[in-house]
Amino acid sequence: MIAMTCRIHTGADGAAHWLDSPHFDGQGTIDVHALGSPVVPHPESVAVLVELDHRMLAALAGDPWAAEAENILGFTRYANGTDAPSRLVELVRARATGDSAVAAARALFEAAGYQVVVCADQPGRIVDRLIRPVYNAALRLVDEGLATQADLDLTCRLGLGYVDGPVERVERGGLAHHYDVTAALFETFGTPGFAPAARSVAAAQRRAART
Amino acid sequence: MKQSTNVAVCGAGGTMGAGIAIVSARSGHRTICYDTSASGLERARGQIEKFFAKSVSLGKLTAEQQARALDGLTMTTSLDDLGACELVIEAVFENLEVKKQLFGKLDSVCAETAVFASNTSTLSITEIAAGSARPDRVVGMHFCLPAQLMALVEMTPGLRTDAAVFDAAWNWVTAAGQVPVRTQDKPGFILNALLVPFNNDAIRAVEAGVASPADIDRAIKTALGNKLGPLELVDLVGLDTQVRLCDAFYANTYDPRAAAPPLLKRMVAAGLLGRKSGRGFFAYSGQAMFGA
Ligand SMILES: NC(=O)c1ccc[n+]([C@@H]2O[C@H](COP(=O)([O-])OP(=O)(O)OC[C@H]3O[C@@H](n4cnc5c(N)ncnc54)[C@H](O)[C@@H]3O)[C@@H](O)[C@H]2O)c1
């Protein structure tokens, strides 16, 4: 079998360093656009993978060609803000994306040792969409005096078997980062669960005052 | 309360009650298992005996401790047998009227000094306490399923709970080897206030076409290190139970995340109740999960 070629296009942010020289079987070329590199068409490629931050694929590859390309996908290695990255890759499928492009992308990331999930191009993808409202609720419940922060975190560890509690986790990832993610979700969905919790709003305001 | 107390568990023929009876008997308390269902009590006694036998074989309990625990364990369908109890823990049906009535009856059976505790998941401790003429003696004591294995107990004072009564209940829980955390009397305390809406959001994500149930669970487990994905958990809890939890919370909070998602209701109507019916978000054959 001919080894698949993977071209990594690095941008100003120089991300996707974690995908260096993956080896896997398959045929053809995969183009990987690391975060910050301008996304251009590669009609000959099996897959064009666009690294995402908290924005949607449509925001980073919004050109008309991209909307019709059968080989385009977004991806992100899930990280809780500045926390250590996880082994999860969320693969974002656009409307026109074909199964062969999805299969090639999956093979690439699995060969690099990642767990791959496929999701639609919606804000927050899977993890942030589901976990950010939990962090909002946890921050609010502590503010409202339901329990101490330590007890709330302990309750989630002991009662739900979580590795860590929601408040310690959102703090570790960065409250201002939490604000960015939830503000984007709230802008789209407008539901109260996504409204950034007070402590994260304050953190974002402190960040703005510094810069 | 003293080292060894007379404890009653009401609803001991049920899922939670039997586990709570194990916790009590294991720590050396004379434990009266009360239930209106004799067959429930019989089943519970079998489960409790089996559990202690296994604990001994695993070296978690000595044979003497096992004998003492079983000696102190009695079963009854008569409320009058609870007269000498210093602590009564109720784990009867999750219904406000049923719980209020039970505490009202206990007023005339138990001494003025008795402590009344409720294992409710969704009801207000203050509202339950209103069923007793001694609301100052009622506390929330919310164990996790299965109580005999899970250390956590959410402990909640009602608006009229006496601080000394709360402390006595707290000390009893600690002495029984459990880990209490203090919460206010708000819907779902900590655990269910966070968990029920989270599980609903996962169901809504399926409905919104974000990803498949399998990918949603895999994403959460891989990214967060959780042992169970939210949809596996709903399958385990039962989709019908999830609807009941939603209805209980939504009626109290009007939090849109707590409202039962339309997909959940459709699945219940279709008989897809989760593990117990063989299919929910995933398909099950026997105990093993297949497909998905
Ligand atoms: N199942 C859970 O995961 C869980 C977890 C934590 C707390 N809880 C709470 O524990 C309580 C019991 O839940 P469960 O799941 O064990 O229910 P269950 O239906 O398994 O058990 C309830 C038991 O109470 C008995 N009962 C009902 N009315 C009674 C009465 N008036 N007097 C005496 N016995 C009576 C029933 O015969 C039954 O044996 C509820 O308040 C529930 O919210 C449940």
PDB file of C-alpha atoms in Angstrom, chain A:
ATOM      1  CA  MET A   1       0.000   0.000   0.000  1.00  0.00           C
ATOM      2  CA  ILE A   2       1.263   3.461  -0.881  1.00  0.00           C
ATOM      3  CA  ALA A   3       1.665   5.629   2.156  1.00  0.00           C
ATOM      4  CA  MET A   4      -0.679   8.531   2.381  1.00  0.00           C
ATOM      5  CA  THR A   5       0.992  11.904   2.209  1.00  0.00           C
ATOM      6  CA  CYS A   6       0.103  14.545   4.715  1.00  0.00           C
ATOM      7  CA  ARG A   7       0.923  18.179   3.943  1.00  0.00           C
ATOM      8  CA  ILE A   8       0.742  20.434   6.951  1.00  0.00           C
ATOM      9  CA  HIS A   9       0.265  24.111   6.183  1.00  0.00           C
ATOM     10  CA  THR A  10       1.347  26.139   9.151  1.00  0.00           C
ATOM     11  CA  GLY A  11       0.141  29.626   9.751  1.00  0.00           C
ATOM     12  CA  ALA A  12       1.039  32.482  12.028  1.00  0.00           C
ATOM     13  CA  ASP A  13      -0.123  30.496  15.056  1.00  0.00           C
ATOM     14  CA  GLY A  14       1.871  27.458  13.972  1.00  0.00           C
ATOM     15  CA  ALA A  15      -0.511  24.942  15.492  1.00  0.00           C
ATOM     16  CA  ALA A  16      -0.998  21.288  14.522  1.00  0.00           C
ATOM     17  CA  HIS A  17       2.552  20.595  15.734  1.00  0.00           C
ATOM     18  CA  TRP A  18       0.994  17.664  17.545  1.00  0.00           C
ATOM     19  CA  LEU A  19       0.283  15.972  14.243  1.00  0.00           C
ATOM     20  CA  ASP A  20       3.923  15.808  13.126  1.00  0.00           C
ATOM     21  CA  SER A  21       4.774  13.034  10.653  1.00  0.00           C
ATOM     22  CA  PRO A  22       1.915  10.621  11.265  1.00  0.00           C
ATOM     23  CA  HIS A  23       2.238   7.224   9.605  1.00  0.00           C
ATOM     24  CA  PHE A  24      -0.821   5.467   8.356  1.00  0.00           C
ATOM     25  CA  ASP A  25      -2.029   3.468   5.411  1.00  0.00           C
ATOM     26  CA  GLY A  26      -4.078   4.840   2.568  1.00  0.00           C
ATOM     27  CA  GLN A  27      -3.646   6.545  -0.741  1.00  0.00           C
ATOM     28  CA  GLY A  28      -3.444  10.140  -1.819  1.00  0.00           C
ATOM     29  CA  THR A  29      -2.790  13.390  -0.044  1.00  0.00           C
ATOM     30  CA  ILE A  30      -4.346  15.006   2.977  1.00  0.00           C
ATOM     31  CA  ASP A  31      -3.889  18.739   3.421  1.00  0.00           C
ATOM     32  CA  VAL A  32      -3.908  19.973   6.980  1.00  0.00           C
ATOM     33  CA  HIS A  33      -4.399  23.676   7.558  1.00  0.00           C
ATOM     34  CA  ALA A  34      -3.089  24.478  10.981  1.00  0.00           C
ATOM     35  CA  LEU A  35      -4.796  27.262  12.880  1.00  0.00           C
ATOM     36  CA  GLY A  36      -3.871  30.615  11.353  1.00  0.00           C
ATOM     37  CA  SER A  37      -2.985  29.387   7.865  1.00  0.00           C
ATOM     38  CA  PRO A  38      -5.191  30.749   5.102  1.00  0.00           C
ATOM     39  CA  VAL A  39      -7.451  27.977   3.828  1.00  0.00           C
ATOM     40  CA  VAL A  40      -7.209  27.417   0.072  1.00  0.00           C
ATOM     41  CA  PRO A  41      -8.837  24.765  -2.136  1.00  0.00           C
ATOM     42  CA  HIS A  42      -7.045  21.467  -2.770  1.00  0.00           C
ATOM     43  CA  PRO A  43      -9.418  19.746  -5.195  1.00  0.00           C
ATOM     44  CA  GLU A  44      -6.979  16.874  -5.762  1.00  0.00           C
ATOM     45  CA  SER A  45      -6.722  15.980  -2.057  1.00  0.00           C
ATOM     46  CA  VAL A  46      -8.580  13.198  -0.315  1.00  0.00           C
ATOM     47  CA  ALA A  47      -9.258  15.530   2.578  1.00  0.00           C
ATOM     48  CA  VAL A  48      -8.642  19.137   3.505  1.00  0.00           C
ATOM     49  CA  LEU A  49      -8.523  19.460   7.258  1.00  0.00           C
ATOM     50  CA  VAL A  50      -8.953  22.867   8.818  1.00  0.00           C
ATOM     51  CA  GLU A  51      -7.863  23.258  12.407  1.00  0.00           C
ATOM     52  CA  LEU A  52     -10.472  25.133  14.444  1.00  0.00           C
ATOM     53  CA  ASP A  53     -10.417  27.129  17.638  1.00  0.00           C
ATOM     54  CA  HIS A  54     -13.786  27.760  19.271  1.00  0.00           C
ATOM     55  CA  ARG A  55     -15.151  29.092  15.983  1.00  0.00           C
ATOM     56  CA  MET A  56     -17.130  27.110  13.427  1.00  0.00           C
ATOM     57  CA  LEU A  57     -15.643  25.622  10.279  1.00  0.00           C
ATOM     58  CA  ALA A  58     -17.816  27.994   8.272  1.00  0.00           C
ATOM     59  CA  ALA A  59     -16.057  30.921   9.936  1.00  0.00           C
ATOM     60  CA  LEU A  60     -12.563  29.794   8.956  1.00  0.00           C
ATOM     61  CA  ALA A  61     -13.401  28.300   5.576  1.00  0.00           C
ATOM     62  CA  GLY A  62     -16.395  30.352   4.560  1.00  0.00           C
ATOM     63  CA  ASP A  63     -15.594  30.772   0.867  1.00  0.00           C
ATOM     64  CA  PRO A  64     -18.146  29.511  -1.644  1.00  0.00           C
ATOM     65  CA  TRP A  65     -15.776  26.756  -2.821  1.00  0.00           C
ATOM     66  CA  ALA A  66     -15.543  25.404   0.699  1.00  0.00           C
ATOM     67  CA  ALA A  67     -19.305  25.121   1.043  1.00  0.00           C
ATOM     68  CA  GLU A  68     -19.359  22.806  -1.957  1.00  0.00           C
ATOM     69  CA  ALA A  69     -16.125  20.900  -1.415  1.00  0.00           C
ATOM     70  CA  GLU A  70     -16.611  17.235  -0.680  1.00  0.00           C
ATOM     71  CA  ASN A  71     -13.183  16.931   0.893  1.00  0.00           C
ATOM     72  CA  ILE A  72     -13.317  19.647   3.551  1.00  0.00           C
ATOM     73  CA  LEU A  73     -13.480  18.970   7.296  1.00  0.00           C
ATOM     74  CA  GLY A  74     -12.762  20.939  10.435  1.00  0.00           C
ATOM     75  CA  PHE A  75     -10.945  19.455  13.395  1.00  0.00           C
ATOM     76  CA  THR A  76      -9.814  20.313  16.847  1.00  0.00           C
ATOM     77  CA  ARG A  77      -7.951  18.514  19.565  1.00  0.00           C
ATOM     78  CA  TYR A  78     -10.140  19.134  22.568  1.00  0.00           C
ATOM     79  CA  ALA A  79      -8.521  21.126  25.319  1.00  0.00           C
ATOM     80  CA  ASN A  80     -10.123  22.774  28.300  1.00  0.00           C
ATOM     81  CA  GLY A  81      -8.603  26.202  27.634  1.00  0.00           C
ATOM     82  CA  THR A  82      -5.002  26.278  28.821  1.00  0.00           C
ATOM     83  CA  ASP A  83      -5.372  22.854  30.436  1.00  0.00           C
ATOM     84  CA  ALA A  84      -3.401  19.911  29.010  1.00  0.00           C
ATOM     85  CA  PRO A  85      -4.972  18.780  25.704  1.00  0.00           C
ATOM     86  CA  SER A  86      -7.039  15.596  25.685  1.00  0.00           C
ATOM     87  CA  ARG A  87      -6.778  12.595  23.378  1.00  0.00           C
ATOM     88  CA  LEU A  88     -10.016  13.607  21.699  1.00  0.00           C
ATOM     89  CA  VAL A  89     -10.275  14.953  18.163  1.00  0.00           C
ATOM     90  CA  GLU A  90     -13.619  16.441  17.210  1.00  0.00           C
ATOM     91  CA  LEU A  91     -13.982  16.163  13.464  1.00  0.00           C
ATOM     92  CA  VAL A  92     -16.400  18.634  11.928  1.00  0.00           C
ATOM     93  CA  ARG A  93     -18.263  17.568   8.884  1.00  0.00           C
ATOM     94  CA  ALA A  94     -19.663  20.209   6.541  1.00  0.00           C
ATOM     95  CA  ARG A  95     -22.863  19.673   4.571  1.00  0.00           C
ATOM     96  CA  ALA A  96     -21.109  18.521   1.414  1.00  0.00           C
ATOM     97  CA  THR A  97     -18.349  16.483   3.072  1.00  0.00           C
ATOM     98  CA  GLY A  98     -18.179  12.971   1.664  1.00  0.00           C
ATOM     99  CA  ASP A  99     -17.651   9.711   3.550  1.00  0.00           C
ATOM    100  CA  SER A 100     -14.245   9.069   1.977  1.00  0.00           C
ATOM    101  CA  ALA A 101     -12.880  12.343   3.317  1.00  0.00           C
ATOM    102  CA  VAL A 102     -14.249  11.506   6.776  1.00  0.00           C
ATOM    103  CA  ALA A 103     -12.673   8.043   6.631  1.00  0.00           C
ATOM    104  CA  ALA A 104      -9.279   9.436   5.603  1.00  0.00           C
ATOM    105  CA  ALA A 105      -9.333  12.056   8.346  1.00  0.00           C
ATOM    106  CA  ARG A 106     -10.335   9.455  10.918  1.00  0.00           C
ATOM    107  CA  ALA A 107      -7.484   7.179   9.811  1.00  0.00           C
ATOM    108  CA  LEU A 108      -4.996  10.034  10.110  1.00  0.00           C
ATOM    109  CA  PHE A 109      -5.941  10.968  13.652  1.00  0.00           C
ATOM    110  CA  GLU A 110      -6.386   7.417  14.872  1.00  0.00           C
ATOM    111  CA  ALA A 111      -2.903   6.590  13.531  1.00  0.00           C
ATOM    112  CA  ALA A 112      -1.632   9.493  15.624  1.00  0.00           C
ATOM    113  CA  GLY A 113      -3.256   7.937  18.701  1.00  0.00           C
ATOM    114  CA  TYR A 114      -6.418   9.998  19.020  1.00  0.00           C
ATOM    115  CA  GLN A 115     -10.035   9.099  19.675  1.00  0.00           C
ATOM    116  CA  VAL A 116     -12.113  10.543  16.871  1.00  0.00           C
ATOM    117  CA  VAL A 117     -15.724  11.706  16.957  1.00  0.00           C
ATOM    118  CA  VAL A 118     -17.645  13.218  14.075  1.00  0.00           C
ATOM    119  CA  CYS A 119     -19.950  16.165  14.605  1.00  0.00           C
ATOM    120  CA  ALA A 120     -21.879  18.815  12.731  1.00  0.00           C
ATOM    121  CA  ASP A 121     -20.564  22.345  12.223  1.00  0.00           C
ATOM    122  CA  GLN A 122     -22.367  23.844  15.184  1.00  0.00           C
ATOM    123  CA  PRO A 123     -20.928  26.179  17.826  1.00  0.00           C
ATOM    124  CA  GLY A 124     -19.328  24.340  20.730  1.00  0.00           C
ATOM    125  CA  ARG A 125     -19.291  21.089  18.768  1.00  0.00           C
ATOM    126  CA  ILE A 126     -19.924  18.275  21.274  1.00  0.00           C
ATOM    127  CA  VAL A 127     -17.864  18.829  24.386  1.00  0.00           C
ATOM    128  CA  ASP A 128     -18.120  22.573  24.903  1.00  0.00           C
ATOM    129  CA  ARG A 129     -21.799  22.577  23.997  1.00  0.00           C
ATOM    130  CA  LEU A 130     -22.462  20.031  26.737  1.00  0.00           C
ATOM    131  CA  ILE A 131     -19.943  20.902  29.424  1.00  0.00           C
ATOM    132  CA  ARG A 132     -19.935  24.710  29.380  1.00  0.00           C
ATOM    133  CA  PRO A 133     -23.521  24.971  30.714  1.00  0.00           C
ATOM    134  CA  VAL A 134     -22.447  22.657  33.556  1.00  0.00           C
ATOM    135  CA  TYR A 135     -19.576  25.009  34.411  1.00  0.00           C
ATOM    136  CA  ASN A 136     -21.959  27.991  34.238  1.00  0.00           C
ATOM    137  CA  ALA A 137     -24.394  26.259  36.567  1.00  0.00           C
ATOM    138  CA  ALA A 138     -21.660  25.176  38.981  1.00  0.00           C
ATOM    139  CA  LEU A 139     -20.205  28.699  39.161  1.00  0.00           C
ATOM    140  CA  ARG A 140     -23.661  30.166  39.697  1.00  0.00           C
ATOM    141  CA  LEU A 141     -24.670  27.624  42.350  1.00  0.00           C
ATOM    142  CA  VAL A 142     -21.516  28.380  44.350  1.00  0.00           C
ATOM    143  CA  ASP A 143     -22.161  32.137  43.996  1.00  0.00           C
ATOM    144  CA  GLU A 144     -25.703  31.593  45.250  1.00  0.00           C
ATOM    145  CA  GLY A 145     -24.499  29.712  48.309  1.00  0.00           C
ATOM    146  CA  LEU A 146     -25.867  26.251  47.495  1.00  0.00           C
ATOM    147  CA  ALA A 147     -22.606  24.730  48.720  1.00  0.00           C
ATOM    148  CA  THR A 148     -18.958  25.652  49.021  1.00  0.00           C
ATOM    149  CA  GLN A 149     -16.836  25.307  45.935  1.00  0.00           C
ATOM    150  CA  ALA A 150     -14.840  22.504  47.563  1.00  0.00           C
ATOM    151  CA  ASP A 151     -18.009  20.596  48.473  1.00  0.00           C
ATOM    152  CA  LEU A 152     -19.510  21.047  45.022  1.00  0.00           C
ATOM    153  CA  ASP A 153     -16.364  19.682  43.381  1.00  0.00           C
ATOM    154  CA  LEU A 154     -16.110  16.856  45.916  1.00  0.00           C
ATOM    155  CA  THR A 155     -19.739  15.940  45.281  1.00  0.00           C
ATOM    156  CA  CYS A 156     -19.077  15.536  41.554  1.00  0.00           C
ATOM    157  CA  ARG A 157     -15.960  13.453  42.166  1.00  0.00           C
ATOM    158  CA  LEU A 158     -17.576  11.146  44.725  1.00  0.00           C
ATOM    159  CA  GLY A 159     -21.142  11.094  43.424  1.00  0.00           C
ATOM    160  CA  LEU A 160     -20.512  11.028  39.689  1.00  0.00           C
ATOM    161  CA  GLY A 161     -17.033   9.518  39.554  1.00  0.00           C
ATOM    162  CA  TYR A 162     -15.612  12.569  37.783  1.00  0.00           C
ATOM    163  CA  VAL A 163     -11.840  12.962  37.746  1.00  0.00           C
ATOM    164  CA  ASP A 164     -12.250  16.509  38.975  1.00  0.00           C
ATOM    165  CA  GLY A 165     -15.053  18.889  39.861  1.00  0.00           C
ATOM    166  CA  PRO A 166     -16.543  21.430  37.467  1.00  0.00           C
ATOM    167  CA  VAL A 167     -15.327  24.530  39.295  1.00  0.00           C
ATOM    168  CA  GLU A 168     -11.731  23.389  39.683  1.00  0.00           C
ATOM    169  CA  ARG A 169     -11.767  22.370  36.035  1.00  0.00           C
ATOM    170  CA  VAL A 170     -13.153  25.609  34.622  1.00  0.00           C
ATOM    171  CA  GLU A 171     -10.719  27.581  36.766  1.00  0.00           C
ATOM    172  CA  ARG A 172      -7.822  25.492  35.523  1.00  0.00           C
ATOM    173  CA  GLY A 173      -8.812  26.019  31.889  1.00  0.00           C
ATOM    174  CA  GLY A 174      -9.244  29.746  32.459  1.00  0.00           C
ATOM    175  CA  LEU A 175     -12.357  31.696  33.351  1.00  0.00           C
ATOM    176  CA  ALA A 176     -11.764  34.228  30.561  1.00  0.00           C
ATOM    177  CA  HIS A 177     -11.526  31.358  28.083  1.00  0.00           C
ATOM    178  CA  HIS A 178     -14.813  30.062  29.467  1.00  0.00           C
ATOM    179  CA  TYR A 179     -16.270  33.490  28.789  1.00  0.00           C
ATOM    180  CA  ASP A 180     -15.115  33.394  25.146  1.00  0.00           C
ATOM    181  CA  VAL A 181     -16.588  29.962  24.505  1.00  0.00           C
ATOM    182  CA  THR A 182     -19.895  30.586  26.249  1.00  0.00           C
ATOM    183  CA  ALA A 183     -20.315  34.076  24.775  1.00  0.00           C
ATOM    184  CA  ALA A 184     -20.061  32.529  21.299  1.00  0.00           C
ATOM    185  CA  LEU A 185     -22.568  29.828  22.236  1.00  0.00           C
ATOM    186  CA  PHE A 186     -24.921  32.347  23.808  1.00  0.00           C
ATOM    187  CA  GLU A 187     -24.735  34.581  20.754  1.00  0.00           C
ATOM    188  CA  THR A 188     -25.928  31.681  18.612  1.00  0.00           C
ATOM    189  CA  PHE A 189     -28.458  29.914  20.799  1.00  0.00           C
ATOM    190  CA  GLY A 190     -29.562  32.648  23.177  1.00  0.00           C
ATOM    191  CA  THR A 191     -30.546  30.183  25.885  1.00  0.00           C
ATOM    192  CA  PRO A 192     -29.741  31.020  29.529  1.00  0.00           C
ATOM    193  CA  GLY A 193     -27.623  27.907  30.051  1.00  0.00           C
ATOM    194  CA  PHE A 194     -24.963  29.380  27.784  1.00  0.00           C
ATOM    195  CA  ALA A 195     -24.989  32.873  29.302  1.00  0.00           C
ATOM    196  CA  PRO A 196     -21.467  33.319  30.729  1.00  0.00           C
ATOM    197  CA  ALA A 197     -21.403  32.964  34.519  1.00  0.00           C
ATOM    198  CA  ALA A 198     -20.669  36.104  36.529  1.00  0.00           C
ATOM    199  CA  ARG A 199     -17.152  35.052  37.531  1.00  0.00           C
ATOM    200  CA  SER A 200     -16.200  34.473  33.907  1.00  0.00           C
ATOM    201  CA  VAL A 201     -17.613  37.843  32.868  1.00  0.00           C
ATOM    202  CA  ALA A 202     -15.470  39.460  35.558  1.00  0.00           C
ATOM    203  CA  ALA A 203     -12.421  37.507  34.361  1.00  0.00           C
ATOM    204  CA  ALA A 204     -12.984  38.694  30.796  1.00  0.00           C
ATOM    205  CA  GLN A 205     -13.354  42.264  32.013  1.00  0.00           C
ATOM    206  CA  ARG A 206     -10.096  41.996  33.960  1.00  0.00           C
ATOM    207  CA  ARG A 207      -8.382  40.663  30.847  1.00  0.00           C
ATOM    208  CA  ALA A 208      -9.743  43.579  28.797  1.00  0.00           C
ATOM    209  CA  ALA A 209      -8.508  46.065  31.377  1.00  0.00           C
ATOM    210  CA  ARG A 210      -4.996  44.606  31.164  1.00  0.00           C
ATOM    211  CA  THR A 211      -4.718  44.936  27.405  1.00  0.00           C
TER     212      THR A 211
END
